[in-house]
XYZ file of C-alpha atoms in Angstrom:
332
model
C -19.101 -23.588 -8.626
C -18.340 -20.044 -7.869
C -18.048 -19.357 -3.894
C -20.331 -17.661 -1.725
C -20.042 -13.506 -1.235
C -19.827 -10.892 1.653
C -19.607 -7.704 0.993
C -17.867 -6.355 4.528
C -17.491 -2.233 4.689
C -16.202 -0.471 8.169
C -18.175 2.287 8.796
C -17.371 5.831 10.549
C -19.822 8.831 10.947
C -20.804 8.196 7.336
C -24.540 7.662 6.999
C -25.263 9.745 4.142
C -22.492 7.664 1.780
C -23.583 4.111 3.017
C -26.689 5.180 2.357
C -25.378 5.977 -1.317
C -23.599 2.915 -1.429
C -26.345 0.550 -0.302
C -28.794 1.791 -2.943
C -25.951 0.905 -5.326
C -25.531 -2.838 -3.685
C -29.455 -2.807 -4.407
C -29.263 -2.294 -7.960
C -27.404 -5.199 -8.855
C -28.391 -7.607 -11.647
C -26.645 -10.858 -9.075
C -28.268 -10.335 -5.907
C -26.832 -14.000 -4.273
C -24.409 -12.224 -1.903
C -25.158 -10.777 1.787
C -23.899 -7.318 3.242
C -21.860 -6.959 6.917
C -21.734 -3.421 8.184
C -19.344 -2.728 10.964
C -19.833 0.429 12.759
C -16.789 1.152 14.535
C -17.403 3.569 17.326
C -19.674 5.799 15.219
C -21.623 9.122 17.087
C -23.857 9.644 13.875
C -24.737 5.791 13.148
C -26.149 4.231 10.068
C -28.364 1.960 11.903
C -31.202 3.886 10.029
C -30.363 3.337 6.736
C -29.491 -0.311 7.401
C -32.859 -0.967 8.214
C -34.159 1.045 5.134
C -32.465 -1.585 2.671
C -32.879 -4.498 4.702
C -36.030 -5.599 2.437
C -33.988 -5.684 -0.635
C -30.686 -6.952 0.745
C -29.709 -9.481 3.225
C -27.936 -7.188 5.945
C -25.791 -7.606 8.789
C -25.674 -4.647 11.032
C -22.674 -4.775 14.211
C -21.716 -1.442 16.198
C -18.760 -2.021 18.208
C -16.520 0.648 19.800
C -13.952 1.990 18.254
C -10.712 0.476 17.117
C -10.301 1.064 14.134
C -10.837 0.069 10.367
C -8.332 -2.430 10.054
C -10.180 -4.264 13.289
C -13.337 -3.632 12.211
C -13.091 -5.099 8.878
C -11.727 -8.647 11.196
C -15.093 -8.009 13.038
C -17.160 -8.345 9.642
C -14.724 -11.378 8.669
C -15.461 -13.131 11.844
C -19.521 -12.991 11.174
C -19.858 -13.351 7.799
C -20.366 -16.043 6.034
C -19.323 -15.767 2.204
C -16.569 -18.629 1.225
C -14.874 -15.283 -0.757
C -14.961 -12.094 1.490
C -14.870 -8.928 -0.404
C -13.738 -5.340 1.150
C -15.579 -1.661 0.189
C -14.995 1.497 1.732
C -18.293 3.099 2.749
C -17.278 6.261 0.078
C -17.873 3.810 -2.813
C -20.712 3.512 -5.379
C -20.826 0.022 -7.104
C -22.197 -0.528 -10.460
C -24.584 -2.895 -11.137
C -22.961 -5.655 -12.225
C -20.294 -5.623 -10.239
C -21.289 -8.512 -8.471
C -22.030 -10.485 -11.663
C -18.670 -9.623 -12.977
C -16.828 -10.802 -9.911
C -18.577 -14.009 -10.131
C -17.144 -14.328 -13.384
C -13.935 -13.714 -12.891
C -13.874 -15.889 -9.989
C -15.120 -18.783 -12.490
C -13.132 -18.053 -15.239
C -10.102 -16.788 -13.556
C -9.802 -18.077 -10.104
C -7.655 -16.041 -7.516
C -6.847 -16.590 -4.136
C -7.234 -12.673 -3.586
C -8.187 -10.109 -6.095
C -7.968 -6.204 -6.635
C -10.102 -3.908 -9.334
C -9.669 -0.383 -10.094
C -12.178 2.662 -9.230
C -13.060 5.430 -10.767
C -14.987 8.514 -10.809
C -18.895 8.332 -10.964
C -20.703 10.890 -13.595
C -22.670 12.126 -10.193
C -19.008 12.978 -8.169
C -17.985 17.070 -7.847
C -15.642 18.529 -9.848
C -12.655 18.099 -7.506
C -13.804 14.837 -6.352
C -13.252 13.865 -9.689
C -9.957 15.677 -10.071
C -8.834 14.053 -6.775
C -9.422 10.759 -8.605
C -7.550 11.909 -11.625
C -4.421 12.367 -9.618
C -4.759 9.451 -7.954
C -4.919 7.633 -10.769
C -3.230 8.839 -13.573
C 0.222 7.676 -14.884
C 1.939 10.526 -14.588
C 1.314 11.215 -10.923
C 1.277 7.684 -9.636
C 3.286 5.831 -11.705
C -0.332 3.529 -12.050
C 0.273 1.500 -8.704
C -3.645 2.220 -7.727
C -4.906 -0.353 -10.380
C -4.282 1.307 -13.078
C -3.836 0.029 -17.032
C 0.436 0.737 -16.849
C 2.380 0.126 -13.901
C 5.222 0.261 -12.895
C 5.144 -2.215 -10.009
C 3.960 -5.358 -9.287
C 0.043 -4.565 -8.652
C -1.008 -4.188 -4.857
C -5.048 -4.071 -4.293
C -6.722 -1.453 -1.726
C -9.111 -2.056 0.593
C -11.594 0.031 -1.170
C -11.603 -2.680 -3.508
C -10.387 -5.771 -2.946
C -11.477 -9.332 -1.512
C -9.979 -12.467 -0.546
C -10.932 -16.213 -0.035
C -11.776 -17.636 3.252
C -9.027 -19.765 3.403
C -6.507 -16.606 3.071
C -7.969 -15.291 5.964
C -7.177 -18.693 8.127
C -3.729 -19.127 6.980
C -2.916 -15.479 6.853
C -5.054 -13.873 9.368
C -7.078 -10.600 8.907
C -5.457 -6.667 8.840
C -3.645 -5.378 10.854
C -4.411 -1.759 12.577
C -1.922 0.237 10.389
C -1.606 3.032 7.786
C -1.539 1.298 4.290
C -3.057 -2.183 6.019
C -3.916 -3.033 2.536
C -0.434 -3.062 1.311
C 0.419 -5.334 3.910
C -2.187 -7.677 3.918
C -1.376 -7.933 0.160
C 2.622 -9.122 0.891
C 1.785 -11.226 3.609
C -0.844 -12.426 0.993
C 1.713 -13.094 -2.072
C 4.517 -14.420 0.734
C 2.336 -16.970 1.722
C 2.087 -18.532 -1.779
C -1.575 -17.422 -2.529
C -2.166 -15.750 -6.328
C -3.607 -12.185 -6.523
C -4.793 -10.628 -9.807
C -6.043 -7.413 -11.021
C -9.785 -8.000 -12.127
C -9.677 -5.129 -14.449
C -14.025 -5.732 -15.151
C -14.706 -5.290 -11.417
C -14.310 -1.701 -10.564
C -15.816 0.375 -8.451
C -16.488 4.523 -7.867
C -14.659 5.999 -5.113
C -15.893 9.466 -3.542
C -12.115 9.824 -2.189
C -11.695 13.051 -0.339
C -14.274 16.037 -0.449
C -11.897 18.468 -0.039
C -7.826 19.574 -0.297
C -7.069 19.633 2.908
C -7.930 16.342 4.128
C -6.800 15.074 0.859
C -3.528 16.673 2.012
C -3.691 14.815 5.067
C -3.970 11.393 3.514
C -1.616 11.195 1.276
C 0.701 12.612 3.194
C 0.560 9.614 5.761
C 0.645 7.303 2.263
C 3.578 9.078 2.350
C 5.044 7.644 5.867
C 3.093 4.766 5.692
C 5.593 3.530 2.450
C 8.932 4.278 4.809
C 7.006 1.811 8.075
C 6.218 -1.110 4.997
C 9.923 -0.877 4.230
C 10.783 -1.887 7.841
C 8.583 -4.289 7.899
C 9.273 -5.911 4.721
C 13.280 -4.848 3.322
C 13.627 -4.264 0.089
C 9.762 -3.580 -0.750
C 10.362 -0.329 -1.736
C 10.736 0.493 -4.727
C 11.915 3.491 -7.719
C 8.289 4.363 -8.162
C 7.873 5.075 -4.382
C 10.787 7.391 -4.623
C 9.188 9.525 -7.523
C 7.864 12.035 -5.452
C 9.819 12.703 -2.989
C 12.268 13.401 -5.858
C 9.925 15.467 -7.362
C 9.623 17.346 -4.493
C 13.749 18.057 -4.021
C 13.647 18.691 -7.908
C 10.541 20.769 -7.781
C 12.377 22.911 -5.394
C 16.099 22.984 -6.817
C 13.863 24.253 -9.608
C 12.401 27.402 -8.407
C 14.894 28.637 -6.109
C 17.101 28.095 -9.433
C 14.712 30.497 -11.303
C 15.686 33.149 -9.196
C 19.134 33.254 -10.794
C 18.011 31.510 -14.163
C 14.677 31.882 -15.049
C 14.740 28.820 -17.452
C 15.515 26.352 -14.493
C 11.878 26.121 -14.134
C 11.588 25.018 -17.307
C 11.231 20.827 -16.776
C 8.425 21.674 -13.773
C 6.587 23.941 -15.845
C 7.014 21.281 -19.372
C 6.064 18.964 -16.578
C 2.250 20.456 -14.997
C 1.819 21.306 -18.958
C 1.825 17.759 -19.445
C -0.669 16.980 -16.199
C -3.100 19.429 -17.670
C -3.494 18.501 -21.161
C -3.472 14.889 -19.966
C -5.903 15.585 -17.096
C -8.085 17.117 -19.773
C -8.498 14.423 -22.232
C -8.511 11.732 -19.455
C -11.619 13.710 -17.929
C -13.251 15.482 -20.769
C -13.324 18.701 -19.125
C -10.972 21.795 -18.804
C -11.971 22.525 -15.460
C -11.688 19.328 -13.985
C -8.002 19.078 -16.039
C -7.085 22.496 -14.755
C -8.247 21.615 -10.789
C -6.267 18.128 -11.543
C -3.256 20.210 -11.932
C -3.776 21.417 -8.139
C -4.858 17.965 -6.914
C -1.878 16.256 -8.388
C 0.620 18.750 -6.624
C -1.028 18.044 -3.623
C -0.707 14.469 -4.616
C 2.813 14.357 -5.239
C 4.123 17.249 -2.699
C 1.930 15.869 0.150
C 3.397 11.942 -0.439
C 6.634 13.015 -1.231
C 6.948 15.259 2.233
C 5.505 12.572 4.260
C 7.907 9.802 2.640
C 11.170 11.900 3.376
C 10.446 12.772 6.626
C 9.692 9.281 7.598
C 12.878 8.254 5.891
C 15.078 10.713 8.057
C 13.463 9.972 10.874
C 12.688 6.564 10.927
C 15.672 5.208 8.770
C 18.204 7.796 8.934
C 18.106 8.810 12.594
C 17.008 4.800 12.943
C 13.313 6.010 15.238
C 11.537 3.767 13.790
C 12.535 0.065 15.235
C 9.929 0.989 18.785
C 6.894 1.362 15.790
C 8.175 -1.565 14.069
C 8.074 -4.227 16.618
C 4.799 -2.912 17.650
C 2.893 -3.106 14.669
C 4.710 -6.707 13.965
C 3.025 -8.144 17.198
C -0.100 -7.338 15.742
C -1.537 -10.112 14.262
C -4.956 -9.161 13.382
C -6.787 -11.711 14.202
């Protein structure tokens, strides 16, 4: 018999989106599952819109202050009571079956923790849309975020992922860290549990609304990789190395064009490739020709973030102090 569902999503200053995302939790066809907001420390709460849905969903509403997402997502664990507890971020739509096609795959596939892809809703911006290109395409990510090739073992994300009950009691909940998801997947996969890639479940992620926040977080993906390679040696692999190496190459490049202008040759061969990809991938030359700017940002912000983590942290050896700290967190 397929287990009992929570849907738990931390919440921050977002009304508008959970509002988005609970008329999507509405709409779907399997409606045996309950939903546990945590507002962490929010000054515009969704308290409101809560209470709006509560006669078409069963709702659990907590504010606490704020910690955190990582902590607030234990919070939700800690009242909820699904036997499989699945993770959203507030920015997400869900489709309407994706409910019904979790069940399924939890009947016909059973995993101890599972990850699904997102993707970019028909109602999303142009650049939101873009942002999810870039995030998602092969050519900028290598497909680590769920994607149909990889190039690494596949890692779920916390705006999509879930786990059993039983994970949670042998492994504990997330810890408060950049790329927590990462983390609670190795501790997951160390401790002998399965995790698959439910390719059926997906769900549409608003990401970032604009480039310079978008900047911002993938630039701490970025130093977030170098900390996950203390904690865990030899985790890191060639793919997490790709841009940072695009960034060295990217710049070998053009201060080579100043003496030979056909040095920036590969780069230019290279963004060529991004757009006509990023066009046929999203069916439209603007959104392929603003992909070209989000995946630069992509790869430039991650790869900056990653090699100044690694001299600092690794190189100059500053990061032992951040290690031990986040290691005595045990997020329960």
């Amino acid at each position: 018999m397929p287990p009992s569902i929570s849907i738990i999503i931390p919440v921050y200053n977002r009304p508008d989106e959970i509002a988005d995302l609970l008329q999507s939790l509405s709409q779907q066809t399997d409606k045996d599952f309950e939903t546990v907001i945590v507002e962490d420390g929010s000054t515009i709460r969704c308290q409101q819109q809560t209470r709006d849905y509560s006669d078409r969903l069963r709702i659990k509403y907590f504010y606490k202050e704020n910690e955190g997402r990582s902590i607030a997502r234990n919070y939700g664990i800690e009242r909820a009571d699904g036997d499989f507890l699945v993770f959203v971020d507030s920015d997400c739509i869900l489709p309407p079956d994706y409910i019904s096609q979790l069940r399924d795959r939890l009947a016909n596939d059973p995993a101890d923790c599972f990850g699904g892809p997102d993707d970019a809703h028909e109602s999303f911006s142009d650049l939101q849309k873009a942002i999810n290109y870039s995030m998602t395409s092969f050519l900028t990510t290598g497909g680590i975020r769920g994607g149909k090739i990889r190039m690494e073992k596949f890692v779920p994300r916390t705006f999509n992922t879930g786990f059993s009950r039983k994970v949670y009691e042998t492994v504990g909940g997330f810890r408060e860290m950049f790329s927590e998801d990462i983390d609670m997947s190795t501790r997951i996969r160390m401790a002998g549990f399965s995790i698959k890639l439910y390719r059926t479940v997906r769900v549409f992620h608003k990401r970032r609304i604009d480039l310079r926040k978008f900047w911002r977080q993938v630039y701490v993906f970025g130093m977030s990789r170098i900390t996950l390679q203390l904690l865990y040696p030899g985790s890191m692999k060639a793919v997490h190395w790709l841009p940072a190496l695009f960034v060295i190459g990217a710049l070998a490049m053009i201060i080579g064009s100043f003496f030979n202008i056909w040095c920036i040759l590969p780069l230019a061969l290279y963004l060529l490739a991004v757009w006509i990809w990023g066009i046929i991938a999203t069916r439209s030359l603007k959104i392929g020709s603003l992909g070209v700017v989000t995946s630069l940002i992509q790869l430039v912000g991650y790869g900056t973030g990653f090699l100044r983590a690694y001299i600092w942290k690794i190189l100059l050896r500053h990061g032992r102090d951040e290690q031990q700290e986040i290691e005595m967190r045990r997020g329960k």
